[in-house]
Coordinates of C-alpha atoms and ligand atoms in Angstrom, one line a residue:
Chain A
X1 CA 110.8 100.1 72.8
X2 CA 108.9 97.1 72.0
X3 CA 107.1 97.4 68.7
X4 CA 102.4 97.2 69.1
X5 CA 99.9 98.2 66.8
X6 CA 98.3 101.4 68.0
X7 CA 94.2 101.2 68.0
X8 CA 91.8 104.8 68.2
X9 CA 88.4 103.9 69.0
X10 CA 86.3 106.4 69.5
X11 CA 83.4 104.7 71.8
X12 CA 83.6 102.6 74.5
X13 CA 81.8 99.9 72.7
X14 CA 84.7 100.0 69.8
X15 CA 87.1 99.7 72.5
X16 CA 85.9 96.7 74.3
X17 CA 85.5 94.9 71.1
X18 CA 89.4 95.6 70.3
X19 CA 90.0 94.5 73.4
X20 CA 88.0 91.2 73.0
X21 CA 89.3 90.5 69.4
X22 CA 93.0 90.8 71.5
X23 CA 92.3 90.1 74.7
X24 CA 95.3 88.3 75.7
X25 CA 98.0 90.7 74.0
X26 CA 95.9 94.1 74.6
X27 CA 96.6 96.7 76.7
X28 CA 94.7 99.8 77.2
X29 CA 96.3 103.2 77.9
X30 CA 94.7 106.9 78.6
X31 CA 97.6 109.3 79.7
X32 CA 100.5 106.5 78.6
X33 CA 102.9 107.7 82.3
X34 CA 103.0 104.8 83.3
X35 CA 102.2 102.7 80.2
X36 CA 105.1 103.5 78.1
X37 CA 107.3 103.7 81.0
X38 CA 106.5 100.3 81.5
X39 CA 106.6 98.9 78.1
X40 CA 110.1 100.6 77.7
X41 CA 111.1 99.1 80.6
X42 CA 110.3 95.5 79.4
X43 CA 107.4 95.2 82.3
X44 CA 104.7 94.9 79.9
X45 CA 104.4 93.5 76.5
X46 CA 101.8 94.4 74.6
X47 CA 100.9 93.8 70.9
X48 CA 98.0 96.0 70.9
X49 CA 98.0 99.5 73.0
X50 CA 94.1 100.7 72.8
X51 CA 94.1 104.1 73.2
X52 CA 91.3 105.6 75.4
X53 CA 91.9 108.8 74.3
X54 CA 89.9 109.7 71.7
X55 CA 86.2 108.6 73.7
X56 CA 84.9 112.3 73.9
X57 CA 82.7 111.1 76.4
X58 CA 85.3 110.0 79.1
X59 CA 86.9 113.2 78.6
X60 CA 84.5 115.7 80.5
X61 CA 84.7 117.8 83.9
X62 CA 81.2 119.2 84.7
X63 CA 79.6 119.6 87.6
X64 CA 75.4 119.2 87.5
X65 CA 74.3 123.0 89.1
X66 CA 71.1 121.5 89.9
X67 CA 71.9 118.8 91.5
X68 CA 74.8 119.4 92.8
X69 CA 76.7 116.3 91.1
X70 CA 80.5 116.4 90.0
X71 CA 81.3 114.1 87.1
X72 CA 84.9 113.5 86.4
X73 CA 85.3 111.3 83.4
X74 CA 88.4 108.9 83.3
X75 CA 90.6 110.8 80.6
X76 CA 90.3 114.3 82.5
X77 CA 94.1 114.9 83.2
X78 CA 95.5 115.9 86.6
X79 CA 96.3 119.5 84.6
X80 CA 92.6 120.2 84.1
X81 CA 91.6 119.6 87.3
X82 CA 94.5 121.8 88.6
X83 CA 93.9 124.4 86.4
X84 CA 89.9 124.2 87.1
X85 CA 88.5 127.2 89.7
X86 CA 85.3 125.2 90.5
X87 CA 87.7 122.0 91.3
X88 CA 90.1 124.9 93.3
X89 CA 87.6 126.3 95.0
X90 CA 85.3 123.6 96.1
X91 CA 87.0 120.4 95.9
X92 CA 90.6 121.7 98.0
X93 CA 91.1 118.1 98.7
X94 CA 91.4 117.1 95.2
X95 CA 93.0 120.4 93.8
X96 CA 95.7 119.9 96.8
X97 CA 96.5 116.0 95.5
X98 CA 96.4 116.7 91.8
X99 CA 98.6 119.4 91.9
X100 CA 101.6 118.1 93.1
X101 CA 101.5 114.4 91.2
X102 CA 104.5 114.3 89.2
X103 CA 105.6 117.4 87.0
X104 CA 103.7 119.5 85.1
X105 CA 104.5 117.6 82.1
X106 CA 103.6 114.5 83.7
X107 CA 100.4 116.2 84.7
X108 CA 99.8 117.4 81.4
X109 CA 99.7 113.7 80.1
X110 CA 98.6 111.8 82.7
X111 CA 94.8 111.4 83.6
X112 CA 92.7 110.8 87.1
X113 CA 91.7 107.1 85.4
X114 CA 95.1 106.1 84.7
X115 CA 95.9 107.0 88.3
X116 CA 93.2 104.9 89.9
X117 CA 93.9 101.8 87.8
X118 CA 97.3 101.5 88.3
X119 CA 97.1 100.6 92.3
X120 CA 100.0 102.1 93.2
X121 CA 99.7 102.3 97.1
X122 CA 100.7 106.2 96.9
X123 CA 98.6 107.2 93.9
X124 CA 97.9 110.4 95.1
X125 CA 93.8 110.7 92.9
X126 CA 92.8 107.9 95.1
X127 CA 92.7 109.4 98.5
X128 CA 90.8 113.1 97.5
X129 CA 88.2 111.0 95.2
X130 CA 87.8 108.2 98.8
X131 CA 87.1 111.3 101.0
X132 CA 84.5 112.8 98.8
X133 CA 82.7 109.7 98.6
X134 CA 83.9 109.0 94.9
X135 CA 81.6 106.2 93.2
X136 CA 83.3 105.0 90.4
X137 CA 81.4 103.8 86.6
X138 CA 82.1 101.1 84.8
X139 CA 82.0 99.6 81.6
X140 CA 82.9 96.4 80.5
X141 CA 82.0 93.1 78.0
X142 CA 79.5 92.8 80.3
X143 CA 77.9 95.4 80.6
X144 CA 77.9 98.8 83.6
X145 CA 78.6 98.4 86.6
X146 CA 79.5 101.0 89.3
X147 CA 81.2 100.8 93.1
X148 CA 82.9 103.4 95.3
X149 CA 86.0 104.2 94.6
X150 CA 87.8 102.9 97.7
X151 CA 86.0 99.7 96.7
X152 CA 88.1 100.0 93.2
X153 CA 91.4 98.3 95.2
X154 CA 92.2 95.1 96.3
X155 CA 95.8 94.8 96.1
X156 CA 98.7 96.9 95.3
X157 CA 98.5 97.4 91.4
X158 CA 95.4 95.4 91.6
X159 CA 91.6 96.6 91.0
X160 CA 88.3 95.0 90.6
X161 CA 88.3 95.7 87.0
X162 CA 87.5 92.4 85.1
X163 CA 89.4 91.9 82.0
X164 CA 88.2 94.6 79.3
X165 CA 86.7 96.5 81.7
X166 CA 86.5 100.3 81.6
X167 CA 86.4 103.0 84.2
X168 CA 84.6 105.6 82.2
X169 CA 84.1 107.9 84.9
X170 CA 84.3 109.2 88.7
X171 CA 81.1 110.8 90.0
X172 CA 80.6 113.1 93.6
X173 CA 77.4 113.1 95.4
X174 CA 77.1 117.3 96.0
X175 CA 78.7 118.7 99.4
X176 CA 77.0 119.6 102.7
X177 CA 77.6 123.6 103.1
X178 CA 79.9 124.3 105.9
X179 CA 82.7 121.5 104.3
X180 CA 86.2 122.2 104.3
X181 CA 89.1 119.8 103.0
X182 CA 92.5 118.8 102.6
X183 CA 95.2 116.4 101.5
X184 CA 99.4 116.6 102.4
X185 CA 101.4 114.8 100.4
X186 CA 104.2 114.0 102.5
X187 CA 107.9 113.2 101.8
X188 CA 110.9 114.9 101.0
X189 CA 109.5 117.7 98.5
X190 CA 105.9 117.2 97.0
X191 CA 107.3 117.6 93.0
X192 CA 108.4 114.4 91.4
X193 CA 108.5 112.3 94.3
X194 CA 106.2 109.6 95.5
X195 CA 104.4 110.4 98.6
X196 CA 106.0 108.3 102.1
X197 CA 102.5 108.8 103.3
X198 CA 99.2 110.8 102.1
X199 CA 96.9 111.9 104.5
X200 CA 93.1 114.0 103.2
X201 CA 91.1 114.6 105.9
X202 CA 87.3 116.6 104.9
X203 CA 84.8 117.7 108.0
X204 CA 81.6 118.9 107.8
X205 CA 80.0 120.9 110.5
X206 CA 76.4 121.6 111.5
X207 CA 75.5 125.1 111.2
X208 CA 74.0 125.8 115.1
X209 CA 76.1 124.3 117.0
X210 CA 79.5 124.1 115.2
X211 CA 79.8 120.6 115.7
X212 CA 81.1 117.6 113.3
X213 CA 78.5 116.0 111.5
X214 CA 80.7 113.7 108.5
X215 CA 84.4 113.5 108.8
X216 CA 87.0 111.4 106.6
X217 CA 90.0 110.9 106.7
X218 CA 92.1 108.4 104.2
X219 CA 95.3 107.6 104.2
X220 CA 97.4 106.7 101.0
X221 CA 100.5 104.6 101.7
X222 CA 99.7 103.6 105.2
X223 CA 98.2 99.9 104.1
X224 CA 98.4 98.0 100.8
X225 CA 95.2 99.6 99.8
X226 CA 94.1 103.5 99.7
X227 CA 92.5 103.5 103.5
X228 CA 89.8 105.0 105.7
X229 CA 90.8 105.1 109.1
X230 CA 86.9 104.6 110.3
X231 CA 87.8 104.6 114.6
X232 CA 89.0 108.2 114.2
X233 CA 86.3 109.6 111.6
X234 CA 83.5 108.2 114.0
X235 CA 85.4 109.7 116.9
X236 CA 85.1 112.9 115.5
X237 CA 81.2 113.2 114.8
X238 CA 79.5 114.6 117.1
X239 CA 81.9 116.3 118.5
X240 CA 83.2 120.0 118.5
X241 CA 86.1 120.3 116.6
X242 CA 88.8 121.8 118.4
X243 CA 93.0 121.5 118.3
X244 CA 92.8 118.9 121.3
X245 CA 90.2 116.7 119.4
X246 CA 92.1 116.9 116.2
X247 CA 95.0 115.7 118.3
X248 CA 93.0 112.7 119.5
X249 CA 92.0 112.3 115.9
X250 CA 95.1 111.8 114.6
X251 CA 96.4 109.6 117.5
X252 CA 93.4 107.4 116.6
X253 CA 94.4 107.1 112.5
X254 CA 98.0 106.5 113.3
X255 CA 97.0 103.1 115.5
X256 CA 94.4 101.8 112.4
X257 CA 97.1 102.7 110.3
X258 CA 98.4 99.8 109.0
X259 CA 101.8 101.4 108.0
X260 CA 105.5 99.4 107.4
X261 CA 108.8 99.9 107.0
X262 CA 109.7 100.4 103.6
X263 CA 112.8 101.4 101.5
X264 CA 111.6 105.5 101.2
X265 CA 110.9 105.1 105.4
X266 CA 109.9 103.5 108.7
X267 CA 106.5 103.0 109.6
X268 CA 107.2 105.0 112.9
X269 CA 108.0 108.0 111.0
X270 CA 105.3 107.1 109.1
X271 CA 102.8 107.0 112.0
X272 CA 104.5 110.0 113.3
X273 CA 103.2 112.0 110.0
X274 CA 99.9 110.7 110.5
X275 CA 99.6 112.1 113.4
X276 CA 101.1 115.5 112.6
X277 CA 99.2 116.3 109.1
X278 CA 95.6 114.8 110.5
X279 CA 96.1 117.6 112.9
X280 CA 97.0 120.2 110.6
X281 CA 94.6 118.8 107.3
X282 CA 91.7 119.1 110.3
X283 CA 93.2 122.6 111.3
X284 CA 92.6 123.4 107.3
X285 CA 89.3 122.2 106.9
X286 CA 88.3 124.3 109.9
X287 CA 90.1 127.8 108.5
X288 CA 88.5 127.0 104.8
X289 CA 84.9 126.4 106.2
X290 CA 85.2 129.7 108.4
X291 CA 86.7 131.7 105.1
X292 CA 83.6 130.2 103.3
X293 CA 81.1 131.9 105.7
Chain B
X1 CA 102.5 98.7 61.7
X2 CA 103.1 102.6 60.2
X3 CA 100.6 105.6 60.6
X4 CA 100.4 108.3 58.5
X5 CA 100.2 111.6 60.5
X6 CA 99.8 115.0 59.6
X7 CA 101.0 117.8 62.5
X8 CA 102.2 121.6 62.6
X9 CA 105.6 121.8 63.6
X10 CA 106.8 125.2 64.5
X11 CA 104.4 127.0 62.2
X12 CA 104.9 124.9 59.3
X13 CA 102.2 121.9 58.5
X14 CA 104.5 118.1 57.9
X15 CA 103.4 114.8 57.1
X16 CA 105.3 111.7 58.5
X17 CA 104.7 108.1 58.1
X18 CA 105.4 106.9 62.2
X19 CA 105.7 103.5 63.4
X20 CA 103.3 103.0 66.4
X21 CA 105.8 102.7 68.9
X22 CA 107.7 105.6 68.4
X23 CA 107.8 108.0 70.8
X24 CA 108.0 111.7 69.6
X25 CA 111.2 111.8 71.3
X26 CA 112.7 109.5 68.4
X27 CA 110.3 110.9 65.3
X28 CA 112.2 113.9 66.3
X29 CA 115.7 113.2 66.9
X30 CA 116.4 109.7 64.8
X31 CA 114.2 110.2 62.1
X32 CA 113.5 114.2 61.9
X33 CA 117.4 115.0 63.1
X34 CA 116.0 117.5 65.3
X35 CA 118.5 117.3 67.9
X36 CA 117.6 120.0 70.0
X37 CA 115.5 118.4 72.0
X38 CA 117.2 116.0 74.8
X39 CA 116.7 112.4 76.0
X40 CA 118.0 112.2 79.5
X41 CA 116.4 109.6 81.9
X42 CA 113.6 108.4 78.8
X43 CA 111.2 108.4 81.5
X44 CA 109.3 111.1 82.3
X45 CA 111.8 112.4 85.4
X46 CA 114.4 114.5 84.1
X47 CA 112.4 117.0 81.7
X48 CA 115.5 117.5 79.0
X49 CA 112.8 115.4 76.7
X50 CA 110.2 118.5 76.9
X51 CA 108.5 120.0 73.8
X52 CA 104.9 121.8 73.8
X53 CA 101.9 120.5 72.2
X54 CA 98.7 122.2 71.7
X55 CA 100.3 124.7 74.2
X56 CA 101.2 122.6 76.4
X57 CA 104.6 121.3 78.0
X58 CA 105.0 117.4 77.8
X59 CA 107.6 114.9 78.1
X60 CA 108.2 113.7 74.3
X61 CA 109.5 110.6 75.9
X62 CA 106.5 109.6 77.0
X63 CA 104.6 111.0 74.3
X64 CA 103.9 108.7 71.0
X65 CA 104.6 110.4 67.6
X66 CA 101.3 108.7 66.5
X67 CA 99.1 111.1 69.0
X68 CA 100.5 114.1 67.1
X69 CA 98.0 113.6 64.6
X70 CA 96.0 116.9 64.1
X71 CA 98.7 119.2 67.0
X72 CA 100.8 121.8 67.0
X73 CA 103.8 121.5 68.3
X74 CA 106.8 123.3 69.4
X75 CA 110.6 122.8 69.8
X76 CA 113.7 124.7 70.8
X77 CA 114.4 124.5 67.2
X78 CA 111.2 127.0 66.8
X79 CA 112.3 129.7 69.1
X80 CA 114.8 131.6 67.4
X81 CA 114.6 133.8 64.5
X82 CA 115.3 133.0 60.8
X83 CA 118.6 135.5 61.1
X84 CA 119.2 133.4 63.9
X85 CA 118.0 136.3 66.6
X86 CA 117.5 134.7 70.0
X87 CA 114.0 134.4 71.5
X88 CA 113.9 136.5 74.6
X89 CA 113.5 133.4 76.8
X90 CA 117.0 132.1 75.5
X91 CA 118.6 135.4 75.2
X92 CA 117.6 135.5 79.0
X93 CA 119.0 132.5 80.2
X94 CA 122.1 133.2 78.3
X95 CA 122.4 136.4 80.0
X96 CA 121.4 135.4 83.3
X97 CA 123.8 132.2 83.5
X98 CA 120.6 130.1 83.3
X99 CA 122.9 127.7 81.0
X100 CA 126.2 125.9 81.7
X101 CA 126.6 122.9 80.2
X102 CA 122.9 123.4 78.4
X103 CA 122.1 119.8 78.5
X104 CA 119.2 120.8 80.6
X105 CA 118.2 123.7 78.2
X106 CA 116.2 123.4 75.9
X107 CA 113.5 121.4 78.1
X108 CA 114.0 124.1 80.6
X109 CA 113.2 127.0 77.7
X110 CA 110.3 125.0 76.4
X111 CA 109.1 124.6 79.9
X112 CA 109.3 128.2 80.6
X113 CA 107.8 128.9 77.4
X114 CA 104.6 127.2 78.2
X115 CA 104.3 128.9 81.3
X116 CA 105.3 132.5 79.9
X117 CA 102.6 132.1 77.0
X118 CA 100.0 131.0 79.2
X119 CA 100.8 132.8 82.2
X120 CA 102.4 136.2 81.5
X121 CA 102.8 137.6 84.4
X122 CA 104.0 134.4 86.6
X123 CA 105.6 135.1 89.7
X124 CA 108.3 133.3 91.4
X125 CA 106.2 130.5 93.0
X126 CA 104.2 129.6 89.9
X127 CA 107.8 129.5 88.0
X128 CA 109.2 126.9 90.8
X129 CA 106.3 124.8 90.2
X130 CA 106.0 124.5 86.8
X131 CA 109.7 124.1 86.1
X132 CA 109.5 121.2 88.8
X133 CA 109.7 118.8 86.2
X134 CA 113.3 119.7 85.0
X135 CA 116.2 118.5 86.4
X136 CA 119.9 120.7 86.2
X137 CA 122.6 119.0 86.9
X138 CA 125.1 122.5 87.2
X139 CA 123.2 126.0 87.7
X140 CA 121.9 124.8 91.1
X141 CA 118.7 126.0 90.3
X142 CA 118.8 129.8 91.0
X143 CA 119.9 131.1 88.2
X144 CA 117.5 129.6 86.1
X145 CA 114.4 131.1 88.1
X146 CA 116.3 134.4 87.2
X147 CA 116.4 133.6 84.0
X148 CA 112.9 133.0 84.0
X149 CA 111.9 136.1 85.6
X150 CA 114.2 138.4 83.1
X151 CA 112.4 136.7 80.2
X152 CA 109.0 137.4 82.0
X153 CA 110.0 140.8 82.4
X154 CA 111.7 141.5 78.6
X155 CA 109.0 139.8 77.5
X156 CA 106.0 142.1 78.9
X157 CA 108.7 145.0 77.9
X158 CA 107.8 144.1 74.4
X159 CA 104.6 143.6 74.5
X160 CA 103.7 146.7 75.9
X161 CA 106.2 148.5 73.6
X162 CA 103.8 146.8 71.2
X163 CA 100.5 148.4 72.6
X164 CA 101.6 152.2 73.0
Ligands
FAD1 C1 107.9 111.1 86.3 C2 106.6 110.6 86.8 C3 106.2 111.1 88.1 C4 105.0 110.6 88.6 N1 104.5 111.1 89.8 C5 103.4 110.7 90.4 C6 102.9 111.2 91.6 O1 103.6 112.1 92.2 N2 101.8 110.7 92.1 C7 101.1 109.7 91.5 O2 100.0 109.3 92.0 N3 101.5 109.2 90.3 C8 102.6 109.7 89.7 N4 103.0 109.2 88.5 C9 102.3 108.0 87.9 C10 101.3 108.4 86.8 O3 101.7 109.5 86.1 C11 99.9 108.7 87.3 O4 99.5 107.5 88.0 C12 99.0 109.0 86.1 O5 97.8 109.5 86.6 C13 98.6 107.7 85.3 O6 97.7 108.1 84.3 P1 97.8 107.8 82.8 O7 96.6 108.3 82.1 O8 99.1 108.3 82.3 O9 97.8 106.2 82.8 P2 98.3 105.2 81.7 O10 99.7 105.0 81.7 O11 97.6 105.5 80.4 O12 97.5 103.9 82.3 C14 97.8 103.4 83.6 C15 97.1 102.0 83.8 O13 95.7 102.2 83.9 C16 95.0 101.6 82.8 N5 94.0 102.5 82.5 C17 94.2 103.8 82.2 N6 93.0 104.4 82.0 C18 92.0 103.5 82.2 C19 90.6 103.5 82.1 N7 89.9 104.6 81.9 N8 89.9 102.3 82.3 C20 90.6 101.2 82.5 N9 92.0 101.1 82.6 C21 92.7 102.2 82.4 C22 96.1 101.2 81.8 O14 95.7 100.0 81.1 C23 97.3 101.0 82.7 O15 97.3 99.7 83.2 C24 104.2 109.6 87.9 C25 104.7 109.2 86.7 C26 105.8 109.6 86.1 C27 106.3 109.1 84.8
FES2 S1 114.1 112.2 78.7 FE1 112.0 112.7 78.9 S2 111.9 113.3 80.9 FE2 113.9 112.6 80.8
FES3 S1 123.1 123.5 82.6 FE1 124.0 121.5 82.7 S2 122.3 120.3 83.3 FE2 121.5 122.3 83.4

C-alpha cells in the first residue's frame, strides 16, 4: 500500500485545519472500508489520511426522551446500531439496513458517515436515514451547515460536501405513534453482497380511522441517486392501507423508478422487485404497527 | 512517517514502532511473524484476515496497525494453551471436520470466538450471520456451523462445571 502520514485530531476544528494545511493531498477516513480498500487498490492517493476517529463527539447514539429526537453521529458504526434495542425496536427500517451491510467485521469497522459519503448508489444507510426524514449536519471551513439527507447526493460517489467539509452527524425528528417500517435488501443473499435494488418503505396511520397519514418509500439502486418515489407515497395518504392498495403502491414506485440494466441485473427484474418488496415492506409496516398496539 | 504504539496482545502488553500505512495484517505477519493469521482477498471479503480487538471481530486487512494504540487484541496465536492444549473452539472444529485445508481457520475460530464470548448461548441463526463474513473454500459450510455449535456447547459444559 501506498505510504501517508496518519493525523488524530481530536475536534472537528483540528481536523479542518489538517485538512486546510493539506488540502490537496488529504483524505479523511472514519471506518477506513472503503478507504483502504481504495488506497490499496491505487484509486486514491493520499499523503495525508485524517482520521475522524478519535472526535468523541461524532461518536454518539442517543436519543433525546423529551423530545423525541434521535442523533446519530457520523462515526457510530453499522455494529452499534445493530446491536442497539432502542434502534431494533423503533427504528426497524434502519436496524433491517444496517444489519446486513457487509460482514460483521466489516460492520464492526465501518460507520453510518462513511456510508453516506461515499455515494455508492446501493449504500444501504442511505435509504432507512431518507425514509425517516434524516437531516444531515455539517461542518466545514466555513462554518455549519445542515440539509436532509436525501439532499446529501448528487451523483454516484458524489455529495454536496465542499472540500473539508464534515458530516458530523444524522439527526431524526421523533415518530408519529402508530409507525411501522421496513427496508429489503435484495439480491442474491443479503451478506457480503451489494444490494440489485433496496426498497424501505415506513407508513404511518391515524389512530380512528386506520387510514395512512405519511408514507415513504425510497428506493436504493433504482436511479443514480438514493430515491423517493413521491407518485406512490402520495397515493397512499389518505387512504386505507390494504394488500390491493399496497399492490397499487408498488406498481406506482416501479414506473418512477428510474432503474437500468446493469452488470449484477436488468432493470425489468429490477422493476419486478420493486413491485414485489413495496408490497411486502408495506405488508411489514402494517404487522409491526398492529404488534405495537 | 513511524508511530510508536503501545497494545495488549494476547494478554501480554508490546510496544511497536508502525509505519502509518501498515495495516495490522502486515505488523503481524511481516514484521511480528505471526503467521497465523491469513491474508486471502486483502480486502475485507474473504475473512481469513480476522483478529479481535477490544472484543470485537475485524478484518486486520483493513485495519491500520497505527489504530491499535491503547487495544487489546487477539489472535489464533492466543487461543491455545502454553502446553499447547487446544482451546475448545479449535478442539471443536478439529473434531467436527470444521477444518480441511485450514486456510480458512483461523479467521473462522476468531470469528466464532467473538461471537461465543459475547454471545454464549448463540443459536444456529446468529452463528450463520456472524460467520457471514468468512469464506471456505472446502467444508461447504456445514460442518463448520457444527463446529460452532459443539464449541458453544463444550464451552457452557465448562462453565458450568465451573459454577457447581
Ligand atoms: C467487504 C465489504 C463489504 C461491504 N458491504 C457493503 C454493503 O453490503 N452495503 C453497503 O452499503 N456498503 C458496503 N460496504 C462499503 C462500506 O463498508 C460502507 O459504505 C461503510 O459504511 C463505509 O464506512 P467507513 O467508516 O468505513 O468509511 P471510510 O472508508 O472511512 O470513508 C468512506 C468515504 O467517506 C468519507 N468520510 C467518512 N466519514 C466522513 C465524515 N464523517 N465526514 C466526511 N467525510 C467522511 C471518506 O473520506 C471516504 O471518502 C462494504 C465494504 C467492504 C469492504
Ligand atoms: S484478507 Fe482480510 S478479508 Fe480477506
Ligand atoms: S478449510 Fe480450506 S478454506 Fe476452509
Amino acid at each position: 500500500m501506498k505510504a501517508f502520514k496518519y493525523l488524530i485530531p481530536e475536534s472537528v476544528e483540528a481536523a479542518i485545519s489538517f485538512y486546510q494545511a493539506h488540502s490537496e493531498t488529504a483524505r479523511y477516513m472514519a471506518g477506513g472500508t472503503d478507504v483502504i480498500v481504495k488506497v490499496k487498490e491505487g484509486w486514491m492517493e493520499p499523503d495525508y489520511l485524517i482520521s475522524l476517529k478519535k472526535i468523541q463527539e461524532m461518536a454518539e447514539l442517543h436519543k433525546n426522551e423529551a423530545t423525541g429526537e434521535l442523533s446519530i453521529g457520523a462515526l457510530v458504526t453499522h455494529a452499534t446500531l445493530e446491536k442497539s434495542l432502542m434502534i431494533r425496536n423503533d427504528y426497524p427500517i434502519l436496524y433491517d439496513a444496517v444489519s446486513n451491510i457487509g460482514s460483521l467485521q466489516v460492520r464492526n469497522m465501518g460507520t453510518i458517515g462513511g456510508n453516506l459519503i461515499n455515494a455508492v448508489p446501493s449504500a444501504d444507510g442511505a435509504i432507512p436515514l431518507i425514509a425517516l426524514d434524516g437531516v444531515a449536519l455539517l461542518h466545514g471551513p466555513e462554518g455549519e451547515r445542515s440539509c436532509k439527507v436525501i439532499d446529501l447526493f448528487i451523483a454516484p460517489y458524489q455529495t454536496i460536501l465542499k472540500p473539508g467539509e464534515i458530516l458530523k452527524k444524522i439527526t431524526i425528528p421523533p415518530q408519529a405513534p402508530l409507525t411501522g417500517s421496513g427496508y429489503t435488501k435484495f439480491g442474491r443473499r443479503a451478506a457480503m453482497e451489494l444490494p440489485l435494488i433496496g426498497i424501505g418503505v415506513l407508513l404511518t396511520l391515524d389512530e380512528e380511522s386506520e387510514t395512512c397519514t405519511k408514507a415513504r418509500i425510497c428506493l436504493g439502486v433504482a436511479a443514480p441517486t438514493p430515491m423517493r418515489a413521491q407518485g406512490a407515497e402520495a397515493f397512499l395518504v389518505g387512504k386505507k392501507i390494504t394488500e390491493a392498495v399496497l399492490i397499487q403502491a408498488g406498481n406506482l414506485a416501479a414506473d418512477e423508478s428510474r432503474v437500468r440494466d446493469s452488470i449484477r441485473g436488468t432493470a425489468w427484474h429490477r422493476r419486478e422487485m420493486i413491485r414485489v418488496h413495496v408490497r411486502r415492506m408495506g405488508l411489514r409496516c402494517l404487522a409491526l404497527i398492529k404488534e405495537g398496539r | 512517517m513511524t508511530t510508536p504504539i503501545s497494545f495488549i496482545l494476547n494478554g501480554d502488553e508490546l510496544f511497536h514502532e508502525v509505519k502509518d500505512h501498515w495495516t495490522l495484517l502486515h505488523l503481524l505477519r511481516e514484521e511480528m511473524g505471526l503467521i497465523g493469521t491469513k491474508e486471502g482477498c486483502g480486502n475485507g471479503e474473504c475473512g481469513a484476515c480476522t483478529v479481535i480487538v477490544d472484543g470485537l471481530a475485524v478484518n486486520a486487512c483493513l485495519y491500520l496497525a497505527v489504530d491499535l494504540d491503547g487495544k487489546r487484541l487477539e489472535t489464533i496465536e492466543g487461543l491455545a494453551g502454553s502446553d499447547g492444549t487446544l482451546h475448545p473452539i479449535q478442539q471443536s472444529f478439529v473434531d467436527e471436520g470444521g477444518i480441511q485445508c485450514g486456510f480458512c481457520s483461523p479467521g473462522m475460530i476468531m470469528s466464532s470466538k467473538a461471537l461465543l464470548d459475547q454471545n454464549p448461548t448463540a443459536g444456529h441463526e446468529d452463528i450463520k450471520h456472524a460467520l457471514a463474513g468468512n469464506i471456505c473454500r472446502c467444508t461447504g459450510y456445514v460442518q463448520i456451523l457444527e463446529s460452532v455449535e459443539a464449541a458453544r456447547d463444550r464451552l457452557s459444559e465448562q462453565a458450568g462445571g465451573r459454577n457447581e
